[in-house]
């Protein structure tokens, strides 16, 4: 059966010629193929843009590693120059092992207001910096996966193939003469979600992982969120697959296989029940690409030794701050060096509370997420007053809007008379009807308003200048937090009974159920988790829209444009108890 499934996955994959590695001209200073060892002395500087090395480092460049099927990949290894055996940290992604000095990385950091001097330039994009980790007694391995740059084979985008390949690299690293036989993984974004797939392969020498925000289901998090094929970022992501062979074209796969119930998309869901290694997960509420997948993995993984920290910024500045590096070092020292540093006494959960007014709280300890003292409450939609109320109105009052009109949305507001904190998973349960069409794309946003009714927002990167305002006004949603959001194509409303809970609905995306004229259907939409406080006089606004008001996740990427038309009707009250469910923390 497993062989048949593998055959089906490989048969369904679509491959195209890889992008040309040389022509891209976006790699870093050490991107040329030049095998051999060199010593980088203390004080060495890759470029004046970056910081000098605090210790002497041995740099093993373009080291060949043969995988189980005979394919050879090439890796760069940075390790302390002393003779001590050390653990290794793997940074697995297709971004090029010298991408830390690439112009696109430098320009991105400049745009976000991050100082390039916070790093040495030896770090892979979104990965651990050898300057820091070698000084702490660790080696860092930056691989080019199969099909990337000079590595052999055809590249895959997310799935078990990458997990198996990284498994083989980990086992190779563990037996090197300089290694203490223990290997960890760390990194953000792609370097995070590759960890779910690798850990599920259970390499014997993988001692701990640190996924720092990363999707865990390519279908639900990347290509088809809420049943809508939003493929612009997928197309952008694939340009990183540059090399000599072919590349898997997930964009074309999404077009050819629009439903999730097949071997290809199942291969691209992390096997959470197989993840048993110690894990330190870092997440945020605000990352419109990574939040859902990170929390899904946290909920479902089988690891008994797992920790979660939820921060209040964006992943890149959070990953490289001194305080967070020391925190991560303590985790790795405990599991990769067997140091008795009492990491095991670290709270299993540390979460943040946004107030959007400069008073955020972070590192609040808890035993679980949501915390035990959270109770779920229903706020019913009142179509007449356009409010959120605690008691269901006995009178049915429909609310309609023109999906292509000047006001293509409807909103509902609640004002708070006492301080109220919410931590956990909100959702909406709605009764909806489409007129003049047979489908609806719905976008949900839960906003915080100040006592004057102004929408509060929060930049999560240091740059808050005019251009950043422009980038994030209707896009760049990972850079400015506007509130918890969700989305659903109503024809994809079928719930997965095995995975859905009352707190977090999960959709099967294995069928299309178009609406009939006059049909009113119940739907549930999962929303991103929140940690949010409302002070007396402040308000909460639930927006139900036919437009993708948040836009694309990153500047330079087009946002998804739904094909909505006709009128959308939200039925409230009476026989149609539409509500917003909220995770309210006891005072």
PDB file of C-alpha atoms in Angstrom, residues 87-256:
ATOM      1  CA  UNK A  87      26.104  19.204  18.003  1.00  0.00           C
ATOM      2  CA  UNK A  88      24.909  20.401  14.597  1.00  0.00           C
ATOM      3  CA  UNK A  89      21.995  22.651  13.661  1.00  0.00           C
ATOM      4  CA  UNK A  90      20.415  22.164  10.225  1.00  0.00           C
ATOM      5  CA  UNK A  91      18.777  24.983   8.241  1.00  0.00           C
ATOM      6  CA  UNK A  92      16.796  23.242   5.480  1.00  0.00           C
ATOM      7  CA  UNK A  93      15.290  25.327   2.655  1.00  0.00           C
ATOM      8  CA  UNK A  94      15.683  25.897  -1.099  1.00  0.00           C
ATOM      9  CA  UNK A  95      16.827  29.500  -0.664  1.00  0.00           C
ATOM     10  CA  UNK A  96      20.514  29.009  -1.428  1.00  0.00           C
ATOM     11  CA  UNK A  97      23.053  28.275   1.274  1.00  0.00           C
ATOM     12  CA  UNK A  98      24.792  31.622   0.824  1.00  0.00           C
ATOM     13  CA  UNK A  99      21.553  33.613   0.612  1.00  0.00           C
ATOM     14  CA  UNK A 100      22.343  35.659   3.716  1.00  0.00           C
ATOM     15  CA  UNK A 101      24.467  38.033   1.641  1.00  0.00           C
ATOM     16  CA  UNK A 102      22.148  38.054  -1.390  1.00  0.00           C
ATOM     17  CA  UNK A 103      20.927  41.505  -2.495  1.00  0.00           C
ATOM     18  CA  UNK A 104      17.305  40.473  -1.990  1.00  0.00           C
ATOM     19  CA  UNK A 105      18.003  39.606   1.679  1.00  0.00           C
ATOM     20  CA  UNK A 106      19.885  42.830   2.305  1.00  0.00           C
ATOM     21  CA  UNK A 107      17.180  44.896   0.606  1.00  0.00           C
ATOM     22  CA  UNK A 108      14.406  43.077   2.473  1.00  0.00           C
ATOM     23  CA  UNK A 109      16.016  43.778   5.841  1.00  0.00           C
ATOM     24  CA  UNK A 110      16.497  47.421   4.863  1.00  0.00           C
ATOM     25  CA  UNK A 111      12.827  47.698   3.859  1.00  0.00           C
ATOM     26  CA  UNK A 112      11.660  46.227   7.159  1.00  0.00           C
ATOM     27  CA  UNK A 113      13.923  48.470   9.209  1.00  0.00           C
ATOM     28  CA  UNK A 114      16.180  45.635  10.338  1.00  0.00           C
ATOM     29  CA  UNK A 115      19.911  46.314  10.701  1.00  0.00           C
ATOM     30  CA  UNK A 116      21.957  43.925   8.535  1.00  0.00           C
ATOM     31  CA  UNK A 117      24.745  44.273  11.114  1.00  0.00           C
ATOM     32  CA  UNK A 118      22.705  42.131  13.494  1.00  0.00           C
ATOM     33  CA  UNK A 119      24.037  39.161  11.470  1.00  0.00           C
ATOM     34  CA  UNK A 120      27.381  38.020  10.094  1.00  0.00           C
ATOM     35  CA  UNK A 121      26.199  37.321   6.540  1.00  0.00           C
ATOM     36  CA  UNK A 122      27.025  33.611   6.954  1.00  0.00           C
ATOM     37  CA  UNK A 123      23.450  32.779   7.976  1.00  0.00           C
ATOM     38  CA  UNK A 124      21.158  31.230   5.427  1.00  0.00           C
ATOM     39  CA  UNK A 125      18.129  33.432   4.767  1.00  0.00           C
ATOM     40  CA  UNK A 126      15.791  32.906   7.776  1.00  0.00           C
ATOM     41  CA  UNK A 127      18.318  30.585   9.430  1.00  0.00           C
ATOM     42  CA  UNK A 128      20.696  30.423  12.405  1.00  0.00           C
ATOM     43  CA  UNK A 129      23.760  32.665  12.306  1.00  0.00           C
ATOM     44  CA  UNK A 130      27.046  30.708  12.571  1.00  0.00           C
ATOM     45  CA  UNK A 131      28.637  33.757  14.219  1.00  0.00           C
ATOM     46  CA  UNK A 132      26.431  33.259  17.267  1.00  0.00           C
ATOM     47  CA  UNK A 133      26.049  29.496  17.316  1.00  0.00           C
ATOM     48  CA  UNK A 134      29.692  28.571  16.706  1.00  0.00           C
ATOM     49  CA  UNK A 135      30.599  30.849  19.613  1.00  0.00           C
ATOM     50  CA  UNK A 136      28.169  28.791  21.738  1.00  0.00           C
ATOM     51  CA  UNK A 137      29.747  25.479  20.740  1.00  0.00           C
ATOM     52  CA  UNK A 138      27.485  24.420  17.843  1.00  0.00           C
ATOM     53  CA  UNK A 139      28.026  23.673  14.172  1.00  0.00           C
ATOM     54  CA  UNK A 140      25.623  25.056  11.559  1.00  0.00           C
ATOM     55  CA  UNK A 141      24.851  23.112   8.372  1.00  0.00           C
ATOM     56  CA  UNK A 142      23.381  25.005   5.423  1.00  0.00           C
ATOM     57  CA  UNK A 143      22.328  22.535   2.702  1.00  0.00           C
ATOM     58  CA  UNK A 144      21.239  23.076  -0.861  1.00  0.00           C
ATOM     59  CA  UNK A 145      18.498  20.409  -1.162  1.00  0.00           C
ATOM     60  CA  UNK A 146      18.198  18.154  -4.200  1.00  0.00           C
ATOM     61  CA  UNK A 147      17.807  20.114  -7.407  1.00  0.00           C
ATOM     62  CA  UNK A 148      18.947  23.416  -5.879  1.00  0.00           C
ATOM     63  CA  UNK A 149      22.067  25.171  -7.165  1.00  0.00           C
ATOM     64  CA  UNK A 150      24.720  22.493  -7.788  1.00  0.00           C
ATOM     65  CA  UNK A 151      22.966  19.672  -5.950  1.00  0.00           C
ATOM     66  CA  UNK A 152      21.834  16.766  -8.115  1.00  0.00           C
ATOM     67  CA  UNK A 153      18.272  15.632  -8.799  1.00  0.00           C
ATOM     68  CA  UNK A 154      14.913  17.332  -9.253  1.00  0.00           C
ATOM     69  CA  UNK A 155      13.629  19.636  -6.539  1.00  0.00           C
ATOM     70  CA  UNK A 156      10.395  19.105  -4.615  1.00  0.00           C
ATOM     71  CA  UNK A 157       8.320  21.786  -2.918  1.00  0.00           C
ATOM     72  CA  UNK A 158       7.067  20.767   0.541  1.00  0.00           C
ATOM     73  CA  UNK A 159       6.344  17.139   1.378  1.00  0.00           C
ATOM     74  CA  UNK A 160       7.803  13.811   2.411  1.00  0.00           C
ATOM     75  CA  UNK A 161      10.632  13.862  -0.147  1.00  0.00           C
ATOM     76  CA  UNK A 162      12.234  16.774   1.654  1.00  0.00           C
ATOM     77  CA  UNK A 163      11.688  15.050   4.992  1.00  0.00           C
ATOM     78  CA  UNK A 164      13.441  11.899   3.800  1.00  0.00           C
ATOM     79  CA  UNK A 165      16.334  13.840   2.303  1.00  0.00           C
ATOM     80  CA  UNK A 166      16.858  15.852   5.476  1.00  0.00           C
ATOM     81  CA  UNK A 167      16.649  12.600   7.476  1.00  0.00           C
ATOM     82  CA  UNK A 168      19.610  11.309   5.463  1.00  0.00           C
ATOM     83  CA  UNK A 169      21.580  14.522   5.971  1.00  0.00           C
ATOM     84  CA  UNK A 170      21.000  14.392   9.738  1.00  0.00           C
ATOM     85  CA  UNK A 171      22.247  10.816   9.930  1.00  0.00           C
ATOM     86  CA  UNK A 172      25.309  11.754   7.873  1.00  0.00           C
ATOM     87  CA  UNK A 173      26.085  14.728  10.139  1.00  0.00           C
ATOM     88  CA  UNK A 174      25.734  12.633  13.295  1.00  0.00           C
ATOM     89  CA  UNK A 175      28.680  10.372  12.397  1.00  0.00           C
ATOM     90  CA  UNK A 176      31.125  13.105  11.400  1.00  0.00           C
ATOM     91  CA  UNK A 177      34.249  13.103  13.541  1.00  0.00           C
ATOM     92  CA  UNK A 178      33.565  16.612  14.875  1.00  0.00           C
ATOM     93  CA  UNK A 179      29.914  15.909  15.844  1.00  0.00           C
ATOM     94  CA  UNK A 180      28.731  14.747  19.262  1.00  0.00           C
ATOM     95  CA  UNK A 181      26.093  12.632  17.408  1.00  0.00           C
ATOM     96  CA  UNK A 182      23.214  14.997  18.186  1.00  0.00           C
ATOM     97  CA  UNK A 183      21.512  17.151  15.569  1.00  0.00           C
ATOM     98  CA  UNK A 184      18.841  19.844  15.862  1.00  0.00           C
ATOM     99  CA  UNK A 185      16.878  21.944  13.401  1.00  0.00           C
ATOM    100  CA  UNK A 186      15.942  25.613  13.588  1.00  0.00           C
ATOM    101  CA  UNK A 187      14.796  28.498  11.414  1.00  0.00           C
ATOM    102  CA  UNK A 188      11.765  30.478  10.338  1.00  0.00           C
ATOM    103  CA  UNK A 189       9.229  30.129   7.513  1.00  0.00           C
ATOM    104  CA  UNK A 190      10.386  27.442   5.039  1.00  0.00           C
ATOM    105  CA  UNK A 191      13.100  26.479   7.516  1.00  0.00           C
ATOM    106  CA  UNK A 192      10.300  25.939  10.030  1.00  0.00           C
ATOM    107  CA  UNK A 193       7.845  23.903   8.013  1.00  0.00           C
ATOM    108  CA  UNK A 194      10.571  21.631   6.658  1.00  0.00           C
ATOM    109  CA  UNK A 195      11.058  20.597  10.290  1.00  0.00           C
ATOM    110  CA  UNK A 196       7.546  19.138  10.607  1.00  0.00           C
ATOM    111  CA  UNK A 197       8.211  16.853   7.645  1.00  0.00           C
ATOM    112  CA  UNK A 198      11.719  15.877   8.741  1.00  0.00           C
ATOM    113  CA  UNK A 199      10.748  15.108  12.340  1.00  0.00           C
ATOM    114  CA  UNK A 200       7.925  12.878  11.077  1.00  0.00           C
ATOM    115  CA  UNK A 201      10.566  10.695   9.364  1.00  0.00           C
ATOM    116  CA  UNK A 202      12.061  10.139  12.837  1.00  0.00           C
ATOM    117  CA  UNK A 203      15.805  10.266  12.103  1.00  0.00           C
ATOM    118  CA  UNK A 204      17.467   8.520  15.079  1.00  0.00           C
ATOM    119  CA  UNK A 205      19.960  11.331  15.723  1.00  0.00           C
ATOM    120  CA  UNK A 206      17.502  14.223  15.514  1.00  0.00           C
ATOM    121  CA  UNK A 207      17.485  15.368  19.150  1.00  0.00           C
ATOM    122  CA  UNK A 208      15.255  18.488  19.031  1.00  0.00           C
ATOM    123  CA  UNK A 209      13.574  20.901  16.630  1.00  0.00           C
ATOM    124  CA  UNK A 210      12.672  24.592  16.749  1.00  0.00           C
ATOM    125  CA  UNK A 211      10.045  25.553  14.134  1.00  0.00           C
ATOM    126  CA  UNK A 212       9.767  29.345  14.295  1.00  0.00           C
ATOM    127  CA  UNK A 213       6.514  30.000  12.435  1.00  0.00           C
ATOM    128  CA  UNK A 214       5.808  27.867   9.394  1.00  0.00           C
ATOM    129  CA  UNK A 215       2.879  26.381   7.523  1.00  0.00           C
ATOM    130  CA  UNK A 216       2.153  22.687   8.000  1.00  0.00           C
ATOM    131  CA  UNK A 217      -0.324  21.911   5.196  1.00  0.00           C
ATOM    132  CA  UNK A 218       0.534  23.128   1.691  1.00  0.00           C
ATOM    133  CA  UNK A 219      -3.072  22.957   0.515  1.00  0.00           C
ATOM    134  CA  UNK A 220      -4.780  24.736   3.428  1.00  0.00           C
ATOM    135  CA  UNK A 221      -1.990  27.186   4.282  1.00  0.00           C
ATOM    136  CA  UNK A 222      -0.401  27.999   0.919  1.00  0.00           C
ATOM    137  CA  UNK A 223      -2.379  27.264  -2.245  1.00  0.00           C
ATOM    138  CA  UNK A 224      -6.059  27.006  -1.315  1.00  0.00           C
ATOM    139  CA  UNK A 225      -6.792  28.668   1.996  1.00  0.00           C
ATOM    140  CA  UNK A 226     -10.490  28.486   2.793  1.00  0.00           C
ATOM    141  CA  UNK A 227     -11.141  26.621  -0.449  1.00  0.00           C
ATOM    142  CA  UNK A 228      -9.994  29.568  -2.578  1.00  0.00           C
ATOM    143  CA  UNK A 229      -7.113  29.066  -4.983  1.00  0.00           C
ATOM    144  CA  UNK A 230      -4.856  31.937  -3.977  1.00  0.00           C
ATOM    145  CA  UNK A 231      -1.732  31.078  -5.956  1.00  0.00           C
ATOM    146  CA  UNK A 232       0.192  34.317  -6.353  1.00  0.00           C
ATOM    147  CA  UNK A 233       2.558  33.690  -3.463  1.00  0.00           C
ATOM    148  CA  UNK A 234       2.964  30.036  -4.536  1.00  0.00           C
ATOM    149  CA  UNK A 235       4.210  31.244  -7.907  1.00  0.00           C
ATOM    150  CA  UNK A 236       6.576  33.673  -6.187  1.00  0.00           C
ATOM    151  CA  UNK A 237       7.900  30.988  -3.837  1.00  0.00           C
ATOM    152  CA  UNK A 238       8.804  28.670  -6.728  1.00  0.00           C
ATOM    153  CA  UNK A 239      11.386  31.014  -8.271  1.00  0.00           C
ATOM    154  CA  UNK A 240      13.733  29.874  -5.495  1.00  0.00           C
ATOM    155  CA  UNK A 241      13.919  26.447  -7.152  1.00  0.00           C
ATOM    156  CA  UNK A 242      16.952  27.213  -9.285  1.00  0.00           C
ATOM    157  CA  UNK A 243      19.370  24.507 -10.357  1.00  0.00           C
ATOM    158  CA  UNK A 244      20.425  22.025 -13.020  1.00  0.00           C
ATOM    159  CA  UNK A 245      17.444  19.668 -13.019  1.00  0.00           C
ATOM    160  CA  UNK A 246      13.683  20.026 -12.889  1.00  0.00           C
ATOM    161  CA  UNK A 247      11.480  21.604 -10.239  1.00  0.00           C
ATOM    162  CA  UNK A 248       8.120  20.577  -8.903  1.00  0.00           C
ATOM    163  CA  UNK A 249       5.502  23.086 -10.049  1.00  0.00           C
ATOM    164  CA  UNK A 250       2.991  23.277  -7.192  1.00  0.00           C
ATOM    165  CA  UNK A 251       1.220  26.155  -8.930  1.00  0.00           C
ATOM    166  CA  UNK A 252       0.296  23.875 -11.835  1.00  0.00           C
ATOM    167  CA  UNK A 253      -0.507  21.029  -9.445  1.00  0.00           C
ATOM    168  CA  UNK A 254      -3.028  23.249  -7.653  1.00  0.00           C
ATOM    169  CA  UNK A 255      -4.729  24.061 -10.939  1.00  0.00           C
ATOM    170  CA  UNK A 256      -4.856  20.409 -11.977  1.00  0.00           C
TER     171      UNK A 256
END
